[in-house]
Amino acid sequence: WDNLSGYHGFLAPDLSPFPASGELVKDTQLVRDGLGTLLMQLRMEDDGIAVLYSMPSTYISHFDGNPTFGDYKRDHDVWRTMLHGAGLQFRYVTDRMLRRGEFDLSHYKVLLLPLAYAVGPGEAGRIREFVRNGGTVIADLRPGLYDDHLKRLDPGALDDVFGIRRSGHRDAVGIDRMSAGGELGGVKARIEWGNWHGRDVYPRAKVDTSVEVTTGKPLGQAFRIHYWTGLNTPVAVVNDFGKGRAILLNWSVFEVPSGDFIESLLRMSGVTPAIRIAREDGGPVSGIKITRWTNGQSALAALLGDYNGPVKVALPAPRRIHDLRQHKYLGKTATFTTALRADRATFLALEAAPAEEAAPEVRFPMGAARRGEVVRATVNLAGTPAVHPVRLRVFTPNGRPAGWFDRTALVGRQPAEWILPLAYNDPVGDWTVRAVDLLTDRSVTARLRVR
């Protein structure tokens, strides 16, 4: 559920400790009414980014001087936050998936290696092939220093890919300032951090002073760090390898805010966000996670963060936009404004539908039934290439809800079947069914006569 909606623990059985529990239940009603069921069946999008999660690296991160460079889980969280902050989605790949060929890297533009200390020969071969064929690999500290059995390697498993060598084996060294910058493919990247003028006090960042450049080149002219002892170590190395490129960031991203710099590197590799968000005045908005799902020729998106207020949303092409939380149709457009609430997901349906959207249709083949019979109905939604969740609510002849019949049908190109087993003591008369398309709010009412 966290992956679907971002509501942490909203299914807790006791909501009484929350002062706004009624509001929370109302905000999550859409997910529980059937949107969550639909999202679990759709493919979550990515922006051509894969992130390696290496189990051997999690083990060796506790030994052999590696704890001086950072914490594996903590730094992965930093990378994840940076990517989401840039409006990008990614997909995790494990070392096992790479080794066994269960993950097709050819569909991706960039492979990230956060603290990938241990890289086995099978994974290293896949990474080499990916870069040779035109992909970009970006790593931070000490990639491939060990194999998958945690044996230290010399040279490292990927040293030639990154165009470096290592002189010895050292713990991390703290620095108080660094600068890097350059241009690739018309995209400029620049980062400057630390105490350059003797006025600002920063916690020291960690670097690997054993790194030396071979075939790799600093990105621009300023990838050097300066320390009071005269330390002179490259902090970013770019190496062309086959048709692709390898980039080594020789610093801790936890200690040095690197989001803008890494976003520039991703743009150099052809990765840009599919949805852009800004304030109404055009200023940047931070901390918004954008999640997208493919739904036929259409898409669904969720915006979730700690921001309150209106934002401008820009799409690559015009779509028919429905704000599902506000139950509002925003028109066919590529740019629109919507209001965000902190820690509440705003769901958007981005429909590539015809100009006239059809309302759902409920059909009872016999038109009438007797008590004790099983009624088979069909739910249809004409003219849609996507799958829509249609919420079905049933009411007895006296208008009372018959909740035991309620359900959500997922309706696409083919109608959905709906079974209503009538009891022998159900009331006779005209029963009412209300069907609501949760993506468009279009509704219809049908009747079934029970004798």
Short mmCIF file of C-alpha atoms in Angstrom, two decimals:
data_model
loop_
_atom_site.label_atom_id
_atom_site.label_comp_id
_atom_site.label_asym_id
_atom_site.label_seq_id
_atom_site.Cartn_x
_atom_site.Cartn_y
_atom_site.Cartn_z
CA TRP A 1 0.00 0.00 0.00
CA ASP A 2 2.87 2.37 0.69
CA ASN A 3 4.06 1.88 -2.89
CA LEU A 4 0.57 2.61 -4.19
CA SER A 5 -0.56 5.61 -2.22
CA GLY A 6 2.09 6.80 0.18
CA TYR A 7 -0.25 6.66 3.15
CA HIS A 8 1.83 5.03 5.89
CA GLY A 9 -0.34 2.79 8.01
CA PHE A 10 -3.70 4.14 6.89
CA LEU A 11 -5.26 0.71 7.30
CA ALA A 12 -4.59 0.71 11.04
CA PRO A 13 -7.64 -0.75 12.81
CA ASP A 14 -7.76 2.00 15.44
CA LEU A 15 -7.63 5.56 14.09
CA SER A 16 -8.71 7.18 17.36
CA PRO A 17 -5.22 8.56 18.23
CA PHE A 18 -5.32 10.70 15.08
CA PRO A 19 -7.23 13.97 15.59
CA ALA A 20 -8.08 14.15 11.87
CA SER A 21 -8.86 10.45 11.45
CA GLY A 22 -12.19 11.17 9.75
CA GLU A 23 -10.43 13.35 7.22
CA LEU A 24 -7.80 10.69 6.65
CA VAL A 25 -10.45 8.03 6.02
CA LYS A 26 -12.15 10.38 3.54
CA ASP A 27 -8.87 11.10 1.74
CA THR A 28 -8.10 7.42 1.32
CA GLN A 29 -11.62 6.43 0.30
CA LEU A 30 -10.71 6.58 -3.38
CA VAL A 31 -7.90 4.05 -2.92
CA ARG A 32 -10.08 1.66 -0.94
CA ASP A 33 -13.02 2.02 -3.33
CA GLY A 34 -11.05 0.40 -6.13
CA LEU A 35 -8.21 2.62 -7.31
CA GLY A 36 -5.75 0.60 -5.21
CA THR A 37 -6.98 -2.62 -6.84
CA LEU A 38 -6.38 -1.12 -10.28
CA LEU A 39 -2.91 0.21 -9.43
CA MET A 40 -1.78 -3.21 -8.19
CA GLN A 41 -2.52 -4.60 -11.66
CA LEU A 42 -0.79 -1.83 -13.62
CA ARG A 43 2.90 -1.48 -14.42
CA MET A 44 4.67 1.27 -12.53
CA GLU A 45 6.67 3.49 -14.87
CA ASP A 46 10.35 4.36 -14.65
CA ASP A 47 12.46 6.98 -16.42
CA GLY A 48 15.15 4.70 -17.74
CA ILE A 49 17.01 4.51 -14.42
CA ALA A 50 18.01 1.28 -12.67
CA VAL A 51 19.57 1.20 -9.19
CA LEU A 52 21.70 -1.74 -8.05
CA TYR A 53 20.96 -3.18 -4.62
CA SER A 54 23.89 -5.45 -3.81
CA MET A 55 23.49 -7.92 -0.96
CA PRO A 56 27.26 -8.68 -0.74
CA SER A 57 27.84 -4.92 -0.44
CA THR A 58 25.50 -4.74 2.54
CA TYR A 59 27.70 -7.31 4.32
CA ILE A 60 31.12 -5.83 3.56
CA SER A 61 29.87 -2.31 4.34
CA HIS A 62 30.33 -3.18 8.05
CA PHE A 63 33.99 -4.24 7.73
CA ASP A 64 37.42 -3.49 6.27
CA GLY A 65 37.25 0.28 6.69
CA ASN A 66 34.04 0.68 4.71
CA PRO A 67 32.03 2.07 7.66
CA THR A 68 34.27 5.17 7.47
CA PHE A 69 32.76 5.96 4.04
CA GLY A 70 29.07 5.73 4.90
CA ASP A 71 26.10 3.59 5.82
CA TYR A 72 24.59 1.42 3.07
CA LYS A 73 20.91 1.88 3.92
CA ARG A 74 21.31 5.55 4.78
CA ASP A 75 23.07 6.39 1.52
CA HIS A 76 20.56 4.42 -0.55
CA ASP A 77 17.83 6.50 1.09
CA VAL A 78 19.71 9.66 0.03
CA TRP A 79 19.90 8.46 -3.59
CA ARG A 80 16.22 7.55 -3.56
CA THR A 81 15.27 10.97 -2.15
CA MET A 82 17.41 12.75 -4.75
CA LEU A 83 15.78 10.87 -7.63
CA HIS A 84 12.27 11.46 -6.35
CA GLY A 85 13.12 15.11 -5.71
CA ALA A 86 14.07 15.44 -9.37
CA GLY A 87 10.65 14.06 -10.39
CA LEU A 88 12.17 10.78 -11.59
CA GLN A 89 11.18 7.16 -11.12
CA PHE A 90 13.58 4.23 -11.05
CA ARG A 91 13.60 0.47 -10.72
CA TYR A 92 15.75 -1.58 -8.36
CA VAL A 93 17.83 -4.50 -9.65
CA THR A 94 19.62 -6.92 -7.34
CA ASP A 95 23.02 -8.52 -7.88
CA ARG A 96 21.28 -11.88 -8.28
CA MET A 97 18.98 -10.56 -11.01
CA LEU A 98 21.96 -9.18 -12.92
CA ARG A 99 24.02 -12.33 -12.48
CA ARG A 100 21.23 -14.62 -13.68
CA GLY A 101 20.17 -12.38 -16.57
CA GLU A 102 16.72 -11.81 -15.05
CA PHE A 103 16.87 -8.04 -15.61
CA ASP A 104 17.15 -6.56 -19.10
CA LEU A 105 19.43 -3.53 -18.80
CA SER A 106 18.98 -2.70 -22.50
CA HIS A 107 15.71 -0.93 -21.62
CA TYR A 108 17.55 1.55 -19.36
CA LYS A 109 19.72 4.59 -19.98
CA VAL A 110 21.44 4.85 -16.60
CA LEU A 111 22.55 2.32 -13.99
CA LEU A 112 23.34 3.73 -10.53
CA LEU A 113 25.72 1.92 -8.15
CA PRO A 114 25.33 3.45 -4.65
CA LEU A 115 28.09 2.09 -2.36
CA ALA A 116 28.45 -0.98 -4.60
CA TYR A 117 31.55 -2.22 -2.78
CA ALA A 118 31.16 -5.84 -3.91
CA VAL A 119 30.57 -6.75 -7.57
CA GLY A 120 30.88 -10.35 -8.72
CA PRO A 121 32.24 -11.35 -12.15
CA GLY A 122 28.75 -12.10 -13.47
CA GLU A 123 27.41 -8.68 -12.47
CA ALA A 124 30.58 -6.95 -13.69
CA GLY A 125 30.14 -8.59 -17.09
CA ARG A 126 26.56 -7.34 -17.37
CA ILE A 127 27.61 -3.84 -16.36
CA ARG A 128 30.44 -3.82 -18.91
CA GLU A 129 28.08 -4.94 -21.66
CA PHE A 130 25.57 -2.25 -20.66
CA VAL A 131 28.17 0.54 -20.90
CA ARG A 132 29.75 -0.81 -24.09
CA ASN A 133 26.33 -0.73 -25.75
CA GLY A 134 25.79 2.94 -24.93
CA GLY A 135 24.54 3.05 -21.35
CA THR A 136 25.77 5.30 -18.56
CA VAL A 137 26.83 3.95 -15.18
CA ILE A 138 27.19 6.33 -12.23
CA ALA A 139 28.80 5.19 -8.96
CA ASP A 140 29.92 6.80 -5.77
CA LEU A 141 32.53 5.46 -3.34
CA ARG A 142 34.57 2.29 -3.94
CA PRO A 143 32.63 0.44 -6.67
CA GLY A 144 33.78 -3.15 -7.26
CA LEU A 145 36.52 -3.18 -4.63
CA TYR A 146 35.48 -6.78 -3.70
CA ASP A 147 34.00 -9.74 -5.53
CA ASP A 148 30.67 -11.36 -4.61
CA HIS A 149 32.44 -13.54 -1.99
CA LEU A 150 33.87 -10.36 -0.38
CA LYS A 151 37.42 -11.06 -1.52
CA ARG A 152 39.34 -7.82 -2.03
CA LEU A 153 40.29 -7.26 -5.68
CA ASP A 154 43.30 -5.53 -7.19
CA PRO A 155 42.48 -4.04 -9.61
CA GLY A 156 38.83 -3.52 -8.79
CA ALA A 157 36.17 -5.32 -10.82
CA LEU A 158 35.21 -2.09 -12.65
CA ASP A 159 38.35 0.05 -12.39
CA ASP A 160 38.97 -0.02 -16.16
CA VAL A 161 35.32 0.90 -16.83
CA PHE A 162 35.67 4.02 -14.65
CA GLY A 163 39.19 4.76 -15.94
CA ILE A 164 40.87 4.68 -12.52
CA ARG A 165 43.35 2.76 -10.39
CA ARG A 166 43.74 2.62 -6.63
CA SER A 167 47.01 3.09 -4.76
CA GLY A 168 46.66 1.00 -1.63
CA HIS A 169 43.69 0.49 0.65
CA ARG A 170 42.79 3.38 2.96
CA ASP A 171 40.02 4.49 5.20
CA ALA A 172 37.98 7.52 4.27
CA VAL A 173 39.60 10.95 4.58
CA GLY A 174 37.62 14.00 5.62
CA ILE A 175 37.64 17.14 3.48
CA ASP A 176 36.24 20.60 4.12
CA ARG A 177 35.65 21.80 0.54
CA MET A 178 35.41 20.57 -3.03
CA SER A 179 34.50 21.86 -6.45
CA ALA A 180 33.60 20.15 -9.71
CA GLY A 181 32.18 21.22 -13.04
CA GLY A 182 32.12 20.71 -16.76
CA GLU A 183 29.96 20.13 -19.81
CA LEU A 184 28.91 17.05 -21.75
CA GLY A 185 26.49 16.93 -24.65
CA GLY A 186 25.58 20.58 -24.20
CA VAL A 187 24.57 20.08 -20.56
CA LYS A 188 26.52 21.87 -17.84
CA ALA A 189 27.08 20.36 -14.42
CA ARG A 190 28.50 22.22 -11.46
CA ILE A 191 28.89 21.57 -7.74
CA GLU A 192 30.74 23.59 -5.12
CA TRP A 193 30.67 22.66 -1.46
CA GLY A 194 32.51 23.49 1.71
CA ASN A 195 34.41 26.19 3.50
CA TRP A 196 36.01 28.15 0.66
CA HIS A 197 36.36 31.54 2.31
CA GLY A 198 37.04 30.71 5.92
CA ARG A 199 33.65 31.82 7.15
CA ASP A 200 31.35 28.81 6.87
CA VAL A 201 31.74 25.72 9.03
CA TYR A 202 30.75 22.40 7.44
CA PRO A 203 30.94 18.86 8.74
CA ARG A 204 33.69 17.18 6.79
CA ALA A 205 32.79 15.02 3.80
CA LYS A 206 34.42 11.65 3.07
CA VAL A 207 36.47 10.75 0.00
CA ASP A 208 38.67 7.87 -1.12
CA THR A 209 42.22 9.23 -1.47
CA SER A 210 43.47 6.01 -3.08
CA VAL A 211 41.74 6.88 -6.38
CA GLU A 212 43.99 7.91 -9.29
CA VAL A 213 42.97 8.67 -12.88
CA THR A 214 44.13 6.46 -15.79
CA THR A 215 42.00 6.71 -18.94
CA GLY A 216 39.30 8.67 -17.15
CA LYS A 217 39.15 12.44 -17.23
CA PRO A 218 37.90 15.02 -14.77
CA LEU A 219 34.61 16.53 -15.91
CA GLY A 220 35.83 20.00 -16.77
CA GLN A 221 38.80 21.57 -14.99
CA ALA A 222 37.81 21.70 -11.33
CA PHE A 223 37.37 18.19 -10.00
CA ARG A 224 39.87 18.57 -7.19
CA ILE A 225 39.46 18.73 -3.43
CA HIS A 226 41.52 20.98 -1.21
CA TYR A 227 42.41 20.10 2.34
CA TRP A 228 44.66 21.83 4.83
CA THR A 229 47.33 19.16 4.46
CA GLY A 230 47.52 19.79 0.72
CA LEU A 231 45.37 16.80 -0.30
CA ASN A 232 44.87 16.72 -4.08
CA THR A 233 42.46 13.94 -5.11
CA PRO A 234 40.01 13.71 -8.06
CA VAL A 235 36.40 13.80 -6.88
CA ALA A 236 34.67 13.07 -10.19
CA VAL A 237 36.00 11.04 -13.08
CA VAL A 238 34.37 10.52 -16.49
CA ASN A 239 35.50 7.69 -18.74
CA ASP A 240 34.27 6.78 -22.22
CA PHE A 241 33.94 3.02 -22.47
CA GLY A 242 32.71 1.52 -25.74
CA LYS A 243 29.65 3.50 -26.83
CA GLY A 244 28.82 4.47 -23.26
CA ARG A 245 30.18 6.35 -20.31
CA ALA A 246 31.14 5.68 -16.69
CA ILE A 247 31.09 8.43 -14.05
CA LEU A 248 32.66 8.05 -10.60
CA LEU A 249 31.64 10.46 -7.83
CA ASN A 250 34.37 10.08 -5.23
CA TRP A 251 32.47 11.61 -2.30
CA SER A 252 29.72 10.81 0.18
CA VAL A 253 26.37 12.04 -1.13
CA PHE A 254 25.04 11.98 2.44
CA GLU A 255 27.43 14.72 3.51
CA VAL A 256 27.53 16.77 0.29
CA PRO A 257 24.13 17.91 -1.16
CA SER A 258 24.47 16.54 -4.67
CA GLY A 259 20.91 16.49 -6.07
CA ASP A 260 21.31 19.28 -8.65
CA PHE A 261 24.66 17.93 -9.83
CA ILE A 262 23.37 14.38 -10.25
CA GLU A 263 20.25 15.67 -12.01
CA SER A 264 22.57 17.38 -14.51
CA LEU A 265 24.49 14.13 -15.03
CA LEU A 266 21.21 12.34 -15.70
CA ARG A 267 20.22 14.98 -18.27
CA MET A 268 23.57 14.40 -19.95
CA SER A 269 22.52 10.75 -20.25
CA GLY A 270 19.14 11.59 -21.79
CA VAL A 271 17.06 11.19 -18.61
CA THR A 272 14.48 13.91 -17.96
CA PRO A 273 11.27 13.84 -15.88
CA ALA A 274 8.03 13.03 -17.72
CA ILE A 275 6.06 15.34 -15.41
CA ARG A 276 7.36 18.67 -14.16
CA ILE A 277 6.02 20.51 -11.13
CA ALA A 278 6.57 24.16 -10.16
CA ARG A 279 4.99 26.80 -7.96
CA GLU A 280 2.42 29.09 -9.52
CA ASP A 281 5.11 31.77 -9.89
CA GLY A 282 7.39 29.27 -11.66
CA GLY A 283 9.67 28.68 -8.68
CA PRO A 284 10.88 25.17 -7.81
CA VAL A 285 8.99 22.80 -5.54
CA SER A 286 11.01 20.30 -3.55
CA GLY A 287 10.11 17.09 -1.79
CA ILE A 288 7.35 15.94 -4.18
CA LYS A 289 7.42 12.29 -5.18
CA ILE A 290 5.86 11.62 -8.59
CA THR A 291 4.66 8.08 -9.31
CA ARG A 292 3.23 7.05 -12.68
CA TRP A 293 1.47 3.93 -13.93
CA THR A 294 0.75 2.91 -17.52
CA ASN A 295 -2.93 2.25 -18.22
CA GLY A 296 -3.29 1.26 -21.86
CA GLN A 297 -2.71 4.43 -23.87
CA SER A 298 -3.47 6.46 -20.76
CA ALA A 299 -1.68 6.90 -17.45
CA LEU A 300 -2.27 7.49 -13.77
CA ALA A 301 -0.07 9.69 -11.60
CA ALA A 302 0.26 10.34 -7.87
CA LEU A 303 1.87 13.45 -6.37
CA LEU A 304 2.91 13.08 -2.74
CA GLY A 305 5.08 15.25 -0.50
CA ASP A 306 5.19 17.69 2.36
CA TYR A 307 4.03 20.70 0.31
CA ASN A 308 0.77 22.61 0.82
CA GLY A 309 -0.66 24.82 -1.87
CA PRO A 310 -1.28 25.12 -5.62
CA VAL A 311 1.30 23.91 -8.13
CA LYS A 312 1.66 23.99 -11.89
CA VAL A 313 1.97 20.63 -13.60
CA ALA A 314 3.47 20.28 -17.10
CA LEU A 315 3.07 17.17 -19.29
CA PRO A 316 4.90 16.28 -22.53
CA ALA A 317 1.62 16.35 -24.51
CA PRO A 318 -2.04 17.30 -23.90
CA ARG A 319 -4.16 14.77 -22.02
CA ARG A 320 -7.66 14.79 -20.59
CA ILE A 321 -6.94 15.48 -16.93
CA HIS A 322 -9.10 14.32 -14.02
CA ASP A 323 -8.14 15.27 -10.46
CA LEU A 324 -9.42 12.21 -8.62
CA ARG A 325 -9.06 13.59 -5.10
CA GLN A 326 -11.05 16.73 -5.90
CA HIS A 327 -13.43 14.88 -8.28
CA LYS A 328 -12.75 17.56 -10.86
CA TYR A 329 -12.21 17.52 -14.62
CA LEU A 330 -9.41 19.94 -15.57
CA GLY A 331 -9.82 19.79 -19.36
CA LYS A 332 -7.63 18.57 -22.19
CA THR A 333 -4.28 20.29 -21.70
CA ALA A 334 -0.55 19.83 -21.24
CA THR A 335 -0.31 22.34 -18.36
CA PHE A 336 -2.70 22.74 -15.46
CA THR A 337 -2.87 23.79 -11.83
CA THR A 338 -3.84 21.58 -8.93
CA ALA A 339 -3.66 21.90 -5.15
CA LEU A 340 -1.42 19.66 -3.06
CA ARG A 341 -1.82 18.81 0.59
CA ALA A 342 1.08 17.73 2.75
CA ASP A 343 1.27 13.95 3.24
CA ARG A 344 -1.87 13.41 1.13
CA ALA A 345 -1.59 11.85 -2.31
CA THR A 346 -3.11 13.74 -5.23
CA PHE A 347 -4.15 11.19 -7.86
CA LEU A 348 -4.49 12.26 -11.50
CA ALA A 349 -5.97 10.34 -14.42
CA LEU A 350 -4.19 11.33 -17.64
CA GLU A 351 -6.59 10.01 -20.24
CA ALA A 352 -5.86 9.57 -23.94
CA ALA A 353 -9.60 9.11 -24.46
CA PRO A 354 -11.99 10.35 -27.16
CA ALA A 355 -13.63 13.74 -26.68
CA GLU A 356 -16.88 12.19 -25.46
CA GLU A 357 -16.31 9.80 -22.59
CA ALA A 358 -18.96 7.20 -22.05
CA ALA A 359 -20.66 6.56 -18.75
CA PRO A 360 -20.53 3.00 -17.40
CA GLU A 361 -23.35 0.68 -18.38
CA VAL A 362 -24.87 -2.08 -16.23
CA ARG A 363 -26.95 -4.74 -17.96
CA PHE A 364 -29.15 -7.44 -16.48
CA PRO A 365 -29.83 -9.91 -19.31
CA MET A 366 -33.23 -11.00 -17.92
CA GLY A 367 -34.30 -7.62 -16.56
CA ALA A 368 -35.95 -9.38 -13.63
CA ALA A 369 -35.22 -12.24 -11.25
CA ARG A 370 -36.84 -14.28 -8.51
CA ARG A 371 -35.68 -14.56 -4.94
CA GLY A 372 -33.08 -17.32 -4.55
CA GLU A 373 -31.75 -16.95 -8.09
CA VAL A 374 -28.19 -16.00 -9.07
CA VAL A 375 -28.20 -12.87 -11.24
CA ARG A 376 -25.37 -12.41 -13.71
CA ALA A 377 -24.84 -8.83 -14.82
CA THR A 378 -22.29 -7.18 -17.13
CA VAL A 379 -20.55 -3.87 -16.59
CA ASN A 380 -19.40 -2.12 -19.74
CA LEU A 381 -17.55 1.11 -20.57
CA ALA A 382 -17.67 1.84 -24.28
CA GLY A 383 -14.90 3.60 -26.15
CA THR A 384 -12.09 3.45 -23.60
CA PRO A 385 -8.66 1.95 -24.39
CA ALA A 386 -7.72 1.92 -20.70
CA VAL A 387 -8.91 -0.02 -17.67
CA HIS A 388 -11.26 1.90 -15.38
CA PRO A 389 -12.36 0.96 -11.87
CA VAL A 390 -16.16 1.15 -11.71
CA ARG A 391 -17.63 1.26 -8.21
CA LEU A 392 -20.94 -0.60 -7.90
CA ARG A 393 -23.35 0.14 -5.05
CA VAL A 394 -26.64 -1.71 -4.52
CA PHE A 395 -29.76 -0.46 -2.72
CA THR A 396 -32.85 -2.43 -1.68
CA PRO A 397 -36.37 -1.35 -2.79
CA ASN A 398 -36.75 0.74 0.39
CA GLY A 399 -33.47 2.60 -0.36
CA ARG A 400 -31.25 0.88 2.20
CA PRO A 401 -27.67 0.01 1.16
CA ALA A 402 -27.12 -3.67 0.38
CA GLY A 403 -23.39 -3.55 1.07
CA TRP A 404 -22.89 -7.30 0.73
CA PHE A 405 -23.42 -6.90 -3.04
CA ASP A 406 -21.08 -3.91 -3.46
CA ARG A 407 -17.87 -4.33 -5.42
CA THR A 408 -15.50 -2.58 -7.80
CA ALA A 409 -15.27 -3.92 -11.33
CA LEU A 410 -12.20 -3.31 -13.49
CA VAL A 411 -13.62 -2.58 -16.94
CA GLY A 412 -11.54 -2.18 -20.11
CA ARG A 413 -12.10 -3.17 -23.70
CA GLN A 414 -14.06 -6.20 -22.49
CA PRO A 415 -17.08 -6.02 -20.14
CA ALA A 416 -16.74 -7.27 -16.59
CA GLU A 417 -19.11 -9.86 -15.13
CA TRP A 418 -20.88 -9.21 -11.85
CA ILE A 419 -22.70 -11.92 -9.88
CA LEU A 420 -25.51 -11.13 -7.43
CA PRO A 421 -26.78 -14.20 -5.52
CA LEU A 422 -30.25 -13.25 -4.27
CA ALA A 423 -31.41 -14.73 -0.98
CA TYR A 424 -34.79 -16.45 -0.55
CA ASN A 425 -35.85 -13.80 1.95
CA ASP A 426 -34.59 -10.72 0.04
CA PRO A 427 -37.30 -8.06 -0.36
CA VAL A 428 -39.23 -7.98 -3.62
CA GLY A 429 -39.49 -4.86 -5.73
CA ASP A 430 -37.12 -2.65 -7.75
CA TRP A 431 -33.52 -2.81 -6.57
CA THR A 432 -31.22 0.06 -7.57
CA VAL A 433 -27.62 -0.18 -8.76
CA ARG A 434 -25.42 2.90 -9.01
CA ALA A 435 -22.23 2.57 -11.05
CA VAL A 436 -19.53 5.27 -10.86
CA ASP A 437 -16.40 5.43 -13.02
CA LEU A 438 -13.73 6.38 -10.45
CA LEU A 439 -11.47 7.94 -13.10
CA THR A 440 -14.06 10.28 -14.64
CA ASP A 441 -16.84 10.48 -12.00
CA ARG A 442 -19.39 9.60 -14.69
CA SER A 443 -22.22 7.53 -13.25
CA VAL A 444 -25.35 5.63 -14.23
CA THR A 445 -28.27 4.10 -12.36
CA ALA A 446 -29.80 0.73 -13.29
CA ARG A 447 -32.70 -1.21 -11.84
CA LEU A 448 -33.36 -4.88 -11.24
CA ARG A 449 -36.88 -6.11 -10.45
CA VAL A 450 -36.95 -8.92 -7.89
CA ARG A 451 -40.15 -11.03 -7.72
#
